């Protein structure tokens, strides 16, 4: 890289960090930078910016704020992509707890988290749990959007697919006939 290229990749934030409003703006900038890095596929860098945003939002807004939940969810998505499923699940659960408290059990963001949790369970080959979480998401999507909405229909298809995996599990361990 030449100097111009290197200079374009560095971002400098200059703000008055004494006010809570400015601190929240810095956290929002960190979050936005993480989102840009996600599109570029820079998961490690992305995570650093989410962590910086989280630290500020927890300090300024408190642990139970929806922005904290959003950041936990975003961080969990990164960990999920990196295969760190246990850590991802922990952060999804934190986000779920906050969103349920702040937004209620039937909010679409709560459904989104149930859906994300179902994906983690599926990756861990825990298909029954995955189907249950996806079913929760489907029910909430249906209440929010109706039966014919794409979110509802996608979740319904996922539930059916996951339930089929549960049904197929025992047969995969059984010997096939004839060649003992």
XYZ file of N, CA and C in Angstrom:
540
model
N 0.843 -1.197 0.000
C 0.000 0.000 0.000
C 0.878 1.245 0.000
N 0.420 2.227 -0.707
C 1.139 3.497 -0.631
C 0.542 4.349 0.480
N 1.165 5.490 0.754
C 0.736 6.335 1.875
C -0.683 6.836 1.712
N -1.078 7.204 0.485
C -2.443 7.691 0.251
C -3.462 6.604 0.575
N -3.157 5.389 0.160
C -4.064 4.277 0.415
C -4.188 4.029 1.922
N -3.067 4.045 2.611
C -3.070 3.835 4.057
C -3.836 4.946 4.766
N -3.647 6.181 4.319
C -4.329 7.318 4.932
C -5.836 7.200 4.770
N -6.306 6.702 3.641
C -7.740 6.556 3.396
C -8.369 5.473 4.252
N -7.584 4.548 4.763
C -8.123 3.465 5.571
C -8.166 3.796 7.057
N -7.591 4.914 7.448
C -7.611 5.321 8.849
C -8.687 6.371 9.063
N -9.450 6.183 10.112
C -10.523 7.113 10.428
C -10.238 7.702 11.802
N -10.324 8.999 11.890
C -10.063 9.669 13.151
C -11.358 10.307 13.630
N -11.703 10.047 14.891
C -12.882 10.638 15.495
C -12.439 11.706 16.480
N -12.910 12.917 16.267
C -12.605 14.008 17.191
C -13.936 14.559 17.674
N -14.229 14.292 18.944
C -15.479 14.774 19.533
C -15.236 15.131 20.981
N -16.144 15.888 21.515
C -16.118 16.198 22.939
C -16.722 15.001 23.659
N -15.889 14.219 24.302
C -16.371 12.988 24.924
C -16.964 13.224 26.303
N -17.104 14.474 26.704
C -17.661 14.752 28.022
C -19.183 14.643 28.067
N -19.844 14.896 26.969
C -21.305 14.846 27.017
C -21.799 13.448 26.650
N -22.896 13.037 27.304
C -23.476 11.724 27.025
C -23.962 11.633 25.591
N -24.512 12.725 25.058
C -24.992 12.726 23.684
C -23.846 12.451 22.720
N -22.717 13.112 22.936
C -21.569 12.886 22.065
C -21.019 11.474 22.224
N -21.040 10.950 23.437
C -20.593 9.571 23.647
C -21.488 8.600 22.883
N -22.798 8.850 22.911
C -23.715 7.995 22.150
C -23.465 8.112 20.658
N -23.130 9.313 20.200
C -22.815 9.497 18.779
C -21.547 8.736 18.403
N -20.570 8.732 19.279
C -19.348 7.969 19.026
C -19.686 6.475 18.969
N -20.499 6.012 19.888
C -20.908 4.607 19.882
C -21.637 4.270 18.583
N -22.501 5.166 18.131
C -23.215 4.939 16.871
C -22.236 4.887 15.696
N -21.225 5.740 15.723
C -20.204 5.704 14.672
C -19.445 4.388 14.695
N -19.064 3.936 15.882
C -18.388 2.640 15.992
C -19.266 1.524 15.442
N -20.537 1.563 15.807
C -21.467 0.553 15.328
C -21.568 0.586 13.805
N -21.668 1.787 13.239
C -21.758 1.921 11.777
C -20.481 1.451 11.099
N -19.343 1.752 11.719
C -18.081 1.283 11.155
C -18.025 -0.245 11.172
N -18.515 -0.839 12.226
C -18.564 -2.301 12.306
C -19.439 -2.860 11.191
N -20.557 -2.193 10.920
C -21.442 -2.655 9.848
C -20.754 -2.585 8.490
N -19.974 -1.538 8.260
C -19.219 -1.422 7.007
C -18.197 -2.555 6.916
N -17.503 -2.806 8.013
C -16.511 -3.879 8.037
C -17.157 -5.239 7.793
N -18.404 -5.417 8.252
C -19.125 -6.676 8.002
C -19.279 -6.891 6.503
N -19.685 -5.842 5.811
C -19.869 -5.954 4.363
C -18.547 -6.235 3.643
N -17.457 -5.830 4.264
C -16.137 -6.075 3.692
C -15.566 -7.428 4.118
N -16.239 -8.103 5.032
C -15.794 -9.414 5.484
C -14.690 -9.382 6.523
N -14.516 -8.268 7.203
C -13.465 -8.126 8.221
C -14.044 -8.399 9.607
N -14.289 -9.663 9.914
C -14.982 -10.030 11.148
C -14.226 -9.619 12.406
N -12.923 -9.779 12.421
C -12.159 -9.440 13.633
C -12.204 -7.939 13.899
N -12.021 -7.143 12.863
C -12.093 -5.691 13.018
C -13.509 -5.269 13.390
N -14.474 -5.896 12.768
C -15.879 -5.597 13.057
C -16.173 -5.787 14.537
N -15.710 -6.888 15.075
C -15.975 -7.208 16.477
C -15.378 -6.145 17.398
N -14.181 -5.647 17.069
C -13.549 -4.614 17.898
C -14.428 -3.373 17.984
N -15.011 -2.971 16.862
C -15.851 -1.776 16.865
C -17.154 -2.007 17.616
N -17.728 -3.208 17.497
C -18.922 -3.516 18.284
C -18.598 -3.479 19.776
N -17.443 -3.999 20.156
C -17.054 -3.994 21.563
C -16.896 -2.570 22.094
N -16.314 -1.676 21.264
C -16.162 -0.287 21.691
C -17.527 0.390 21.821
N -18.415 0.133 20.864
C -19.767 0.699 20.932
C -20.499 0.177 22.163
N -20.387 -1.109 22.415
C -21.053 -1.719 23.568
C -20.581 -1.093 24.880
N -19.286 -0.914 25.008
C -18.749 -0.334 26.249
C -19.324 1.060 26.495
N -19.410 1.854 25.451
C -19.951 3.209 25.601
C -21.436 3.154 25.935
N -22.204 2.372 25.172
C -23.647 2.330 25.404
C -23.986 1.775 26.787
N -23.258 0.782 27.235
C -23.510 0.258 28.582
C -23.231 1.328 29.625
N -22.172 2.095 29.418
C -21.801 3.147 30.358
C -22.807 4.300 30.336
N -23.216 4.712 29.160
C -24.084 5.890 29.019
C -25.562 5.544 29.200
N -26.005 4.431 28.613
C -27.432 4.105 28.580
C -27.843 3.035 29.584
N -26.894 2.265 30.062
C -27.198 1.181 30.994
C -27.306 -0.161 30.290
N -27.190 -1.219 31.083
C -27.168 -2.579 30.537
C -28.484 -3.024 29.913
N -29.581 -2.392 30.269
C -30.885 -2.844 29.797
C -31.436 -2.064 28.619
N -30.623 -1.291 27.935
C -31.097 -0.456 26.828
C -31.145 -1.256 25.524
N -32.069 -0.886 24.648
C -32.226 -1.606 23.377
C -30.982 -1.511 22.492
N -30.225 -0.411 22.575
C -28.989 -0.310 21.791
C -27.958 -1.334 22.272
N -27.960 -1.613 23.548
C -27.089 -2.659 24.094
C -27.529 -4.004 23.530
N -28.836 -4.246 23.498
C -29.358 -5.497 22.929
C -29.004 -5.623 21.455
N -29.157 -4.532 20.701
C -28.787 -4.552 19.278
C -27.324 -4.945 19.106
N -26.474 -4.378 19.945
C -25.043 -4.653 19.832
C -24.725 -6.087 20.227
N -25.356 -6.592 21.290
C -25.185 -8.005 21.638
C -25.580 -8.893 20.453
N -26.695 -8.573 19.812
C -27.141 -9.359 18.668
C -26.109 -9.308 17.545
N -25.615 -8.104 17.231
C -24.632 -7.968 16.158
C -23.356 -8.741 16.475
N -22.918 -8.655 17.717
C -21.716 -9.380 18.127
C -21.948 -10.891 18.050
N -23.129 -11.325 18.427
C -23.455 -12.749 18.353
C -23.425 -13.238 16.911
N -23.887 -12.410 15.997
C -23.847 -12.783 14.571
C -22.407 -12.997 14.112
N -21.503 -12.129 14.555
C -20.086 -12.274 14.197
C -19.538 -13.576 14.773
N -19.796 -13.809 16.050
C -19.311 -15.028 16.695
C -19.890 -16.272 16.024
N -21.146 -16.208 15.652
C -21.795 -17.303 14.945
C -21.046 -17.595 13.642
N -20.756 -16.546 12.889
C -20.022 -16.716 11.629
C -18.627 -17.271 11.859
N -18.022 -16.965 12.997
C -16.686 -17.461 13.319
C -16.720 -18.871 13.910
N -17.931 -19.412 14.106
C -18.062 -20.748 14.662
C -17.968 -20.797 16.178
N -18.000 -19.647 16.833
C -17.958 -19.591 18.292
C -19.395 -19.618 18.817
N -20.007 -20.793 18.690
C -21.440 -20.927 18.906
C -21.856 -20.730 20.361
N -21.063 -21.168 21.310
C -21.418 -21.001 22.721
C -21.431 -19.526 23.087
N -20.398 -18.801 22.676
C -20.360 -17.363 22.960
C -21.483 -16.636 22.225
N -21.741 -17.050 20.986
C -22.833 -16.437 20.228
C -24.159 -16.649 20.950
N -24.401 -17.860 21.415
C -25.652 -18.170 22.116
C -25.791 -17.308 23.372
N -24.706 -17.140 24.108
C -24.751 -16.313 25.322
C -25.190 -14.886 24.987
N -24.629 -14.321 23.928
C -24.975 -12.944 23.564
C -26.379 -12.852 22.990
N -26.797 -13.846 22.217
C -28.186 -13.858 21.737
C -29.151 -13.879 22.920
N -28.840 -14.674 23.921
C -29.706 -14.770 25.109
C -29.756 -13.435 25.866
N -28.620 -12.743 25.953
C -28.609 -11.430 26.592
C -29.487 -10.456 25.818
N -29.349 -10.453 24.500
C -30.168 -9.567 23.663
C -31.643 -9.913 23.819
N -31.960 -11.204 23.821
C -33.345 -11.651 23.964
C -33.938 -11.171 25.285
N -33.191 -11.304 26.350
C -33.666 -10.880 27.664
C -33.973 -9.384 27.690
N -33.086 -8.596 27.117
C -33.299 -7.143 27.096
C -34.499 -6.797 26.224
N -34.558 -7.357 25.039
C -35.657 -7.018 24.129
C -37.012 -7.428 24.689
N -37.072 -8.580 25.341
C -38.344 -8.982 25.955
C -38.769 -7.979 27.017
N -37.818 -7.536 27.817
C -38.109 -6.581 28.881
C -38.490 -5.211 28.306
N -37.789 -4.766 27.287
C -37.997 -3.422 26.740
C -39.153 -3.379 25.738
N -39.244 -4.395 24.882
C -40.199 -4.362 23.774
C -41.399 -5.291 23.958
N -41.306 -6.219 24.875
C -42.377 -7.193 25.073
C -42.090 -8.488 24.338
N -42.774 -9.548 24.765
C -42.538 -10.897 24.224
C -42.921 -11.058 22.756
N -43.779 -10.183 22.259
C -44.331 -10.383 20.917
C -43.767 -9.422 19.862
N -42.681 -8.770 20.157
C -42.082 -7.827 19.201
C -41.289 -8.593 18.132
N -41.222 -8.037 16.933
C -40.520 -8.687 15.827
C -39.034 -8.896 16.127
N -38.404 -8.001 16.887
C -36.993 -8.197 17.239
C -36.822 -9.421 18.129
N -37.798 -9.690 18.972
C -37.767 -10.904 19.792
C -37.839 -12.122 18.883
N -38.672 -12.057 17.876
C -38.762 -13.154 16.904
C -37.438 -13.344 16.181
N -36.810 -12.243 15.789
C -35.522 -12.329 15.090
C -34.483 -13.065 15.931
N -34.468 -12.778 17.233
C -33.502 -13.449 18.111
C -33.820 -14.935 18.239
N -35.104 -15.267 18.389
C -35.470 -16.691 18.436
C -35.002 -17.390 17.160
N -35.158 -16.716 16.042
C -34.728 -17.292 14.757
C -33.206 -17.492 14.754
N -32.465 -16.477 15.208
C -31.002 -16.589 15.259
C -30.565 -17.717 16.197
N -31.240 -17.835 17.317
C -30.923 -18.911 18.259
C -31.185 -20.268 17.621
N -32.247 -20.363 16.833
C -32.539 -21.639 16.157
C -31.411 -22.023 15.202
N -30.803 -21.039 14.561
C -29.694 -21.311 13.648
C -28.494 -21.873 14.420
N -28.219 -21.304 15.581
C -27.110 -21.805 16.392
C -27.389 -23.238 16.829
N -28.606 -23.498 17.300
C -28.956 -24.865 17.695
C -28.797 -25.830 16.528
N -29.208 -25.413 15.359
C -29.074 -26.298 14.195
C -27.599 -26.588 13.919
N -26.760 -25.577 13.997
C -25.328 -25.780 13.765
C -24.726 -26.729 14.793
N -25.342 -26.790 15.984
C -24.873 -27.690 17.035
C -25.572 -29.060 16.944
N -26.318 -29.273 15.846
C -27.072 -30.509 15.626
C -28.112 -30.767 16.706
N -28.625 -29.712 17.296
C -29.687 -29.815 18.291
C -30.995 -29.403 17.602
N -31.503 -30.305 16.780
C -32.601 -29.976 15.882
C -33.928 -29.756 16.595
N -34.167 -30.472 17.695
C -35.407 -30.270 18.445
C -35.457 -28.852 19.003
N -34.358 -28.427 19.631
C -34.291 -27.073 20.177
C -34.385 -26.030 19.068
N -33.732 -26.319 17.944
C -33.780 -25.397 16.806
C -35.212 -25.229 16.316
N -35.938 -26.333 16.204
C -37.329 -26.273 15.738
C -38.202 -25.502 16.727
N -37.970 -25.697 18.028
C -38.757 -24.985 19.041
C -38.518 -23.477 18.975
N -37.256 -23.064 18.858
C -36.940 -21.634 18.774
C -37.492 -21.027 17.495
N -37.375 -21.749 16.405
C -37.881 -21.243 15.130
C -39.407 -21.151 15.153
N -40.037 -22.086 15.839
C -41.488 -22.056 15.987
C -41.933 -20.823 16.771
N -41.176 -20.469 17.813
C -41.472 -19.245 18.570
C -41.382 -18.029 17.653
N -40.339 -17.992 16.842
C -40.169 -16.881 15.897
C -41.340 -16.826 14.929
N -41.734 -17.967 14.415
C -42.836 -18.039 13.462
C -44.131 -17.509 14.064
N -44.425 -17.920 15.293
C -45.648 -17.454 15.963
C -45.652 -15.937 16.126
N -44.515 -15.387 16.518
C -44.429 -13.932 16.711
C -44.534 -13.205 15.375
N -43.846 -13.725 14.350
C -43.956 -13.107 13.021
C -45.411 -13.104 12.555
N -46.101 -14.216 12.766
C -47.497 -14.311 12.332
C -48.360 -13.281 13.055
N -48.147 -13.106 14.347
C -48.930 -12.121 15.112
C -48.636 -10.696 14.659
N -47.390 -10.440 14.265
C -46.993 -9.093 13.857
C -47.308 -8.791 12.400
N -47.087 -9.769 11.544
C -47.143 -9.509 10.106
C -48.273 -10.224 9.369
N -48.843 -11.249 9.996
C -49.871 -12.032 9.319
C -49.293 -13.297 8.711
N -50.197 -14.175 8.314
C -49.826 -15.507 7.830
C -49.127 -15.479 6.473
N -49.418 -14.480 5.651
C -48.896 -14.457 4.284
C -47.652 -13.594 4.104
N -47.109 -13.077 5.179
C -45.898 -12.254 5.097
C -44.674 -13.155 4.876
N -43.693 -12.641 4.173
C -42.506 -13.445 3.846
C -41.757 -13.919 5.100
N -41.674 -13.095 6.136
C -40.992 -13.515 7.371
C -41.704 -14.723 7.982
N -43.028 -14.655 8.021
C -43.820 -15.757 8.578
C -43.655 -17.013 7.742
N -43.786 -16.859 6.442
C -43.703 -18.030 5.554
C -42.303 -18.649 5.579
N -41.259 -17.835 5.606
C -39.893 -18.358 5.695
C -39.703 -19.137 6.995
N -40.194 -18.587 8.095
C -40.055 -19.262 9.386
C -40.849 -20.573 9.396
N -42.043 -20.571 8.801
C -42.836 -21.802 8.729
C -42.082 -22.892 7.967
N -41.469 -22.509 6.858
C -40.700 -23.483 6.077
C -39.510 -24.015 6.865
N -38.846 -23.124 7.609
C -37.717 -23.545 8.441
C -38.174 -24.509 9.532
N -39.301 -24.224 10.163
C -39.821 -25.111 11.208
C -40.068 -26.498 10.625
N -40.699 -26.556 9.465
C -40.976 -27.854 8.830
C -39.680 -28.586 8.483
N -38.702 -27.852 7.959
C -37.428 -28.466 7.601
C -36.727 -29.007 8.845
N -36.718 -28.213 9.925
C -36.069 -28.641 11.164
C -36.783 -29.828 11.795
N -38.110 -29.821 11.773
C -38.867 -30.956 12.310
C -38.588 -32.219 11.511
N -38.385 -32.079 10.211
C -38.035 -33.240 9.382
C -36.668 -33.790 9.785
N -35.743 -32.915 10.150
C -34.431 -33.367 10.612
C -34.549 -34.129 11.924
N -35.456 -33.695 12.803
C -35.678 -34.386 14.073
C -36.238 -35.775 13.806
N -37.189 -35.878 12.900
C -37.811 -37.156 12.567
C -36.793 -38.087 11.922
N -35.902 -37.532 11.101
C -34.922 -38.349 10.392
C -33.762 -38.797 11.264
N -33.543 -38.160 12.399
C -32.387 -38.475 13.229
C -32.273 -39.947 13.611
N -33.302 -40.571 14.190
C -33.132 -41.962 14.608
C -32.800 -42.899 13.456
N -33.373 -42.647 12.287
C -33.147 -43.562 11.173
C -31.720 -43.486 10.657
N -31.001 -42.391 10.896
C -29.628 -42.280 10.405
C -28.682 -43.175 11.192
N -29.065 -43.564 12.397
C -28.213 -44.414 13.220
C -28.580 -45.893 13.110
N -29.643 -46.200 12.389
C -30.076 -47.576 12.264
C -29.371 -48.218 11.067
N -28.963 -49.492 11.199
C -28.307 -50.153 10.073
C -29.283 -50.364 8.923
N -28.736 -50.285 7.745
C -29.573 -50.583 6.569
C -29.635 -52.085 6.421
N -30.742 -52.585 5.951
C -30.958 -54.031 5.871
C -30.070 -54.727 4.857
N -29.726 -55.982 5.132
C -29.088 -56.833 4.152
C -27.579 -56.966 4.240
N -26.853 -56.002 4.664
C -25.387 -56.090 4.633
C -24.818 -55.988 6.041
N -25.026 -56.986 6.882
C -24.495 -56.942 8.252
C -23.089 -57.375 8.310
